Amino acid sequence: QQQVKQSPQSLIVQKGGISIINCAYENTAFDYFPWYQQFPGKGPALLIAIRPDVSEKKEGRFTISFNKSAKQFSLHIMDSQPGDSATYFCAASIDNYGQNFVFGPGTRLSVLP
Amino acid sequence: GAVVSQHPSRVICKSGTSVKIECRSLDFQATTMFWYRQFPKQSLMLMATSNEGSKATYEQGVEKDKFLINHASLTLSTLTVTSAHPEDSSFYICSARDFIQGGGMNSPLHFGNGTRLTVT
């Protein structure tokens, strides 16, 4: 019940295209859903996050879509750029500072020039 | 924004020696910090939760006598890999949530840049 599923495992997109990564969870107690971007040899960096009281959040080229009833959320990267090539992790948490996050297995995104 | 500093970024040590990794929250207080291990092309595996002023909580299968965690202040946690062996070679990452925000709405996890440990 603590697991967060993520797909696809890897994704190749042409420059300018839309990258879509999907995640699903089981624990209905989760109330905070961030996405992290990780470049090789670096720690993950927060990209964008959403709470279940909204269905969509947009920050620049990055959008999270959230479907509470289906317990699914996704990351959309519009106008994908080669610099977006990285590993993306979705996560879920109970929004309390003492709580750890449950991470998805990650998606390796490659944006071709 | 909140910054977590992790040091060293890379370390090479001989088998049987111990290595200490530091994790500091630079502009916020962190009652709780988390330590992860990440294998190539895999997700983050939580090793332990570090609690300021008390013992760390270890995940199942993680040897607490091998991975010593000390959280002596609200801004510093250390992970010591004792009697390191080649199989301990990995990427270790720490993280912390912003205590000042009180753990309320939208309190993200901030990560250090990781430590690449190589045991020869």
mmCIF file of C-alpha atoms in Angstrom:
data_model
loop_
_atom_site.group_PDB
_atom_site.id
_atom_site.type_symbol
_atom_site.label_atom_id
_atom_site.label_comp_id
_atom_site.label_asym_id
_atom_site.label_seq_id
_atom_site.Cartn_x
_atom_site.Cartn_y
_atom_site.Cartn_z
ATOM 1 C CA GLN A 1 0.000 0.000 0.000
ATOM 2 C CA GLN A 2 3.009 2.249 0.424
ATOM 3 C CA GLN A 3 4.166 1.686 -3.142
ATOM 4 C CA VAL A 4 4.123 4.313 -5.860
ATOM 5 C CA LYS A 5 4.118 2.957 -9.394
ATOM 6 C CA GLN A 6 5.659 4.934 -12.238
ATOM 7 C CA SER A 7 5.736 4.513 -15.989
ATOM 8 C CA PRO A 8 7.340 4.452 -18.435
ATOM 9 C CA GLN A 9 10.727 3.309 -17.223
ATOM 10 C CA SER A 10 12.381 5.238 -20.030
ATOM 11 C CA LEU A 11 11.169 7.790 -22.533
ATOM 12 C CA ILE A 12 12.650 9.281 -25.678
ATOM 13 C CA VAL A 13 11.127 12.474 -27.030
ATOM 14 C CA GLN A 14 12.069 14.786 -29.829
ATOM 15 C CA LYS A 15 12.930 18.382 -29.022
ATOM 16 C CA GLY A 16 9.759 20.426 -28.857
ATOM 17 C CA GLY A 17 7.585 17.424 -28.083
ATOM 18 C CA ILE A 18 5.548 16.645 -24.982
ATOM 19 C CA SER A 19 6.936 14.279 -22.352
ATOM 20 C CA ILE A 20 4.370 12.488 -20.206
ATOM 21 C CA ILE A 21 5.182 10.424 -17.133
ATOM 22 C CA ASN A 22 2.508 8.672 -15.118
ATOM 23 C CA CYS A 23 2.298 7.601 -11.496
ATOM 24 C CA ALA A 24 -0.226 5.723 -9.392
ATOM 25 C CA TYR A 25 -0.578 5.183 -5.661
ATOM 26 C CA GLU A 26 -2.711 3.150 -3.277
ATOM 27 C CA ASN A 27 -2.542 4.882 0.098
ATOM 28 C CA THR A 28 -5.406 7.389 0.284
ATOM 29 C CA ALA A 29 -3.710 9.059 3.254
ATOM 30 C CA PHE A 30 -1.110 10.576 0.942
ATOM 31 C CA ASP A 31 -1.752 14.287 0.575
ATOM 32 C CA TYR A 32 1.361 15.689 -1.056
ATOM 33 C CA PHE A 33 2.694 14.668 -4.455
ATOM 34 C CA PRO A 34 5.973 16.143 -5.658
ATOM 35 C CA TRP A 35 8.031 15.454 -8.736
ATOM 36 C CA TYR A 36 11.816 15.435 -8.570
ATOM 37 C CA GLN A 37 14.378 15.827 -11.340
ATOM 38 C CA GLN A 38 17.764 14.185 -10.983
ATOM 39 C CA PHE A 39 20.808 14.683 -13.178
ATOM 40 C CA PRO A 40 23.619 12.098 -13.114
ATOM 41 C CA GLY A 41 25.815 12.399 -10.049
ATOM 42 C CA LYS A 42 23.494 14.901 -8.362
ATOM 43 C CA GLY A 43 20.807 14.719 -5.736
ATOM 44 C CA PRO A 44 17.151 15.037 -6.744
ATOM 45 C CA ALA A 45 15.769 18.550 -7.036
ATOM 46 C CA LEU A 46 12.140 19.485 -6.507
ATOM 47 C CA LEU A 47 10.469 20.320 -9.784
ATOM 48 C CA ILE A 48 6.814 20.823 -8.970
ATOM 49 C CA ALA A 49 4.326 19.520 -6.410
ATOM 50 C CA ILE A 50 0.583 19.239 -5.958
ATOM 51 C CA ARG A 51 -1.925 18.566 -3.229
ATOM 52 C CA PRO A 52 -5.092 16.538 -3.871
ATOM 53 C CA ASP A 53 -7.441 19.499 -3.537
ATOM 54 C CA VAL A 54 -6.541 20.657 -7.068
ATOM 55 C CA SER A 55 -6.630 18.724 -10.324
ATOM 56 C CA GLU A 56 -3.859 20.550 -12.127
ATOM 57 C CA LYS A 57 -0.864 22.720 -11.382
ATOM 58 C CA LYS A 58 1.283 24.438 -13.949
ATOM 59 C CA GLU A 59 4.692 26.012 -13.561
ATOM 60 C CA GLY A 60 6.253 27.132 -16.795
ATOM 61 C CA ARG A 61 6.591 24.149 -19.121
ATOM 62 C CA PHE A 62 5.806 21.670 -16.339
ATOM 63 C CA THR A 63 2.277 20.601 -15.455
ATOM 64 C CA ILE A 64 0.995 18.080 -12.931
ATOM 65 C CA SER A 65 -2.394 16.525 -13.599
ATOM 66 C CA PHE A 66 -4.027 14.857 -10.614
ATOM 67 C CA ASN A 67 -6.922 12.394 -10.604
ATOM 68 C CA LYS A 68 -7.924 11.756 -7.015
ATOM 69 C CA SER A 69 -10.607 9.161 -7.758
ATOM 70 C CA ALA A 70 -8.224 7.112 -9.884
ATOM 71 C CA LYS A 71 -5.317 7.710 -7.501
ATOM 72 C CA GLN A 72 -3.135 8.742 -10.387
ATOM 73 C CA PHE A 73 -1.045 11.763 -11.236
ATOM 74 C CA SER A 74 1.151 12.651 -14.137
ATOM 75 C CA LEU A 75 3.858 15.071 -15.183
ATOM 76 C CA HIS A 76 3.674 16.788 -18.542
ATOM 77 C CA ILE A 77 6.708 18.577 -19.934
ATOM 78 C CA MET A 78 5.720 20.832 -22.788
ATOM 79 C CA ASP A 79 8.181 21.893 -25.480
ATOM 80 C CA SER A 80 10.720 19.371 -24.191
ATOM 81 C CA GLN A 81 14.349 20.442 -24.467
ATOM 82 C CA PRO A 82 17.605 18.461 -24.476
ATOM 83 C CA GLY A 83 18.386 20.075 -21.122
ATOM 84 C CA ASP A 84 15.353 18.293 -19.689
ATOM 85 C CA SER A 85 17.116 14.961 -20.189
ATOM 86 C CA ALA A 86 17.284 13.522 -16.682
ATOM 87 C CA THR A 87 15.655 10.975 -14.420
ATOM 88 C CA TYR A 88 12.290 11.986 -13.007
ATOM 89 C CA PHE A 89 10.854 10.587 -9.805
ATOM 90 C CA CYS A 90 7.312 10.993 -8.620
ATOM 91 C CA ALA A 91 6.712 10.748 -4.908
ATOM 92 C CA ALA A 92 3.934 10.708 -2.374
ATOM 93 C CA SER A 93 3.831 11.707 1.243
ATOM 94 C CA ILE A 94 1.690 12.589 4.165
ATOM 95 C CA ASP A 95 2.455 16.287 4.517
ATOM 96 C CA ASN A 96 4.170 16.232 7.865
ATOM 97 C CA TYR A 97 7.791 17.244 8.355
ATOM 98 C CA GLY A 98 8.610 13.991 10.057
ATOM 99 C CA GLN A 99 7.263 11.855 7.263
ATOM 100 C CA ASN A 100 9.415 10.329 4.583
ATOM 101 C CA PHE A 101 8.415 10.322 0.957
ATOM 102 C CA VAL A 102 7.638 7.181 -1.019
ATOM 103 C CA PHE A 103 9.351 7.396 -4.384
ATOM 104 C CA GLY A 104 8.450 5.862 -7.691
ATOM 105 C CA PRO A 105 11.133 3.851 -9.487
ATOM 106 C CA GLY A 106 11.987 6.719 -11.836
ATOM 107 C CA THR A 107 11.756 7.525 -15.538
ATOM 108 C CA ARG A 108 14.822 8.206 -17.619
ATOM 109 C CA LEU A 109 13.937 10.919 -20.108
ATOM 110 C CA SER A 110 16.046 11.585 -23.170
ATOM 111 C CA VAL A 111 15.156 14.558 -25.334
ATOM 112 C CA LEU A 112 16.746 14.344 -28.748
ATOM 113 C CA PRO A 113 18.020 17.561 -30.351
ATOM 114 C CA GLY B 1 15.194 28.393 -1.263
ATOM 115 C CA ALA B 2 16.172 25.838 1.324
ATOM 116 C CA VAL B 3 19.576 24.253 0.778
ATOM 117 C CA VAL B 4 20.983 20.987 2.004
ATOM 118 C CA SER B 5 24.740 20.645 1.781
ATOM 119 C CA GLN B 6 26.339 17.206 1.691
ATOM 120 C CA HIS B 7 30.044 16.568 2.043
ATOM 121 C CA PRO B 8 32.146 15.036 0.630
ATOM 122 C CA SER B 9 30.794 14.663 -2.882
ATOM 123 C CA ARG B 10 33.175 11.820 -3.630
ATOM 124 C CA VAL B 11 35.281 9.598 -1.431
ATOM 125 C CA ILE B 12 37.488 6.606 -2.104
ATOM 126 C CA CYS B 13 38.545 4.475 0.821
ATOM 127 C CA LYS B 14 40.219 1.174 1.436
ATOM 128 C CA SER B 15 38.324 -1.864 2.589
ATOM 129 C CA GLY B 16 38.063 -2.005 6.369
ATOM 130 C CA THR B 17 38.238 1.722 6.969
ATOM 131 C CA SER B 18 35.400 4.024 8.036
ATOM 132 C CA VAL B 19 33.968 6.969 6.168
ATOM 133 C CA LYS B 20 31.900 9.847 7.540
ATOM 134 C CA ILE B 21 29.418 11.762 5.392
ATOM 135 C CA GLU B 22 27.984 15.073 6.593
ATOM 136 C CA CYS B 23 24.593 16.518 5.780
ATOM 137 C CA ARG B 24 23.831 20.116 6.709
ATOM 138 C CA SER B 25 20.719 22.213 6.330
ATOM 139 C CA LEU B 26 22.141 25.627 5.532
ATOM 140 C CA ASP B 27 19.229 28.001 6.011
ATOM 141 C CA PHE B 28 16.641 26.062 7.933
ATOM 142 C CA GLN B 29 16.385 23.762 10.914
ATOM 143 C CA ALA B 30 15.765 20.091 10.352
ATOM 144 C CA THR B 31 14.491 18.014 13.244
ATOM 145 C CA THR B 32 14.388 15.071 10.893
ATOM 146 C CA MET B 33 16.770 14.118 8.132
ATOM 147 C CA PHE B 34 16.670 11.083 5.886
ATOM 148 C CA TRP B 35 19.490 8.990 4.477
ATOM 149 C CA TYR B 36 19.152 7.116 1.210
ATOM 150 C CA ARG B 37 21.225 4.790 -0.881
ATOM 151 C CA GLN B 38 20.877 4.794 -4.639
ATOM 152 C CA PHE B 39 22.187 2.127 -6.975
ATOM 153 C CA PRO B 40 22.818 2.956 -10.645
ATOM 154 C CA LYS B 41 19.630 3.543 -12.605
ATOM 155 C CA GLN B 42 17.484 2.810 -9.587
ATOM 156 C CA SER B 43 15.282 4.758 -7.256
ATOM 157 C CA LEU B 44 16.152 6.069 -3.815
ATOM 158 C CA MET B 45 16.197 3.456 -1.085
ATOM 159 C CA LEU B 46 15.549 4.850 2.369
ATOM 160 C CA MET B 47 18.144 3.611 4.837
ATOM 161 C CA ALA B 48 17.230 5.467 7.984
ATOM 162 C CA THR B 49 15.481 8.425 9.506
ATOM 163 C CA SER B 50 17.753 10.638 11.561
ATOM 164 C CA ASN B 51 16.131 12.375 14.524
ATOM 165 C CA GLU B 52 17.796 15.292 16.288
ATOM 166 C CA GLY B 53 18.709 14.386 19.840
ATOM 167 C CA SER B 54 17.580 10.783 19.634
ATOM 168 C CA LYS B 55 18.414 7.492 17.995
ATOM 169 C CA ALA B 56 17.945 7.016 14.305
ATOM 170 C CA THR B 57 15.236 4.768 12.964
ATOM 171 C CA TYR B 58 16.583 2.211 10.529
ATOM 172 C CA GLU B 59 14.716 0.526 7.717
ATOM 173 C CA GLN B 60 14.442 -3.219 7.653
ATOM 174 C CA GLY B 61 17.617 -4.861 6.423
ATOM 175 C CA VAL B 62 19.893 -1.895 7.155
ATOM 176 C CA GLU B 63 22.619 -2.714 9.679
ATOM 177 C CA LYS B 64 22.604 0.009 12.318
ATOM 178 C CA ASP B 65 26.049 -0.978 13.586
ATOM 179 C CA LYS B 66 27.481 -0.588 10.118
ATOM 180 C CA PHE B 67 25.743 2.647 9.177
ATOM 181 C CA LEU B 68 26.077 4.877 12.214
ATOM 182 C CA ILE B 69 23.907 7.976 12.213
ATOM 183 C CA ASN B 70 24.335 10.955 14.497
ATOM 184 C CA HIS B 71 22.029 13.975 14.498
ATOM 185 C CA ALA B 72 23.631 16.213 17.084
ATOM 186 C CA SER B 73 22.045 19.504 16.089
ATOM 187 C CA LEU B 74 19.094 20.867 14.158
ATOM 188 C CA THR B 75 21.317 21.517 11.147
ATOM 189 C CA LEU B 76 23.696 18.553 11.023
ATOM 190 C CA SER B 77 23.373 14.825 10.571
ATOM 191 C CA THR B 78 26.240 12.460 9.858
ATOM 192 C CA LEU B 79 26.357 8.978 8.382
ATOM 193 C CA THR B 80 29.416 6.871 9.139
ATOM 194 C CA VAL B 81 29.993 3.751 7.103
ATOM 195 C CA THR B 82 32.067 1.577 9.410
ATOM 196 C CA SER B 83 34.473 -1.121 8.249
ATOM 197 C CA ALA B 84 33.559 -0.406 4.671
ATOM 198 C CA HIS B 85 33.615 -3.161 2.064
ATOM 199 C CA PRO B 86 33.414 -2.991 -1.727
ATOM 200 C CA GLU B 87 29.723 -3.896 -1.617
ATOM 201 C CA ASP B 88 29.126 -0.665 0.313
ATOM 202 C CA SER B 89 30.184 1.302 -2.754
ATOM 203 C CA SER B 90 27.182 3.373 -3.745
ATOM 204 C CA PHE B 91 25.659 6.816 -4.012
ATOM 205 C CA TYR B 92 24.457 8.056 -0.631
ATOM 206 C CA ILE B 93 22.035 10.973 -0.414
ATOM 207 C CA CYS B 94 20.575 12.864 2.516
ATOM 208 C CA SER B 95 17.451 14.968 2.656
ATOM 209 C CA ALA B 96 15.569 17.193 5.077
ATOM 210 C CA ARG B 97 12.247 18.980 5.332
ATOM 211 C CA ASP B 98 12.018 22.593 6.431
ATOM 212 C CA PHE B 99 11.310 22.629 10.160
ATOM 213 C CA ILE B 100 10.575 26.353 10.216
ATOM 214 C CA GLN B 101 7.584 25.798 7.991
ATOM 215 C CA GLY B 102 6.255 23.559 10.732
ATOM 216 C CA GLY B 103 5.729 20.723 8.376
ATOM 217 C CA GLY B 104 2.535 22.272 7.183
ATOM 218 C CA MET B 105 1.276 22.764 3.674
ATOM 219 C CA ASN B 106 3.682 22.190 0.856
ATOM 220 C CA SER B 107 6.753 21.318 2.861
ATOM 221 C CA PRO B 108 9.055 19.756 0.305
ATOM 222 C CA LEU B 109 11.970 17.461 0.859
ATOM 223 C CA HIS B 110 15.297 19.091 0.045
ATOM 224 C CA PHE B 111 18.140 16.854 -1.040
ATOM 225 C CA GLY B 112 21.872 17.095 -0.768
ATOM 226 C CA ASN B 113 23.929 16.498 -3.883
ATOM 227 C CA GLY B 114 24.938 13.046 -2.772
ATOM 228 C CA THR B 115 28.195 11.306 -1.944
ATOM 229 C CA ARG B 116 29.745 8.781 -4.292
ATOM 230 C CA LEU B 117 31.510 6.223 -2.099
ATOM 231 C CA THR B 118 33.977 3.832 -3.679
ATOM 232 C CA VAL B 119 35.550 1.161 -1.491
ATOM 233 C CA THR B 120 38.626 -0.491 -2.954
#
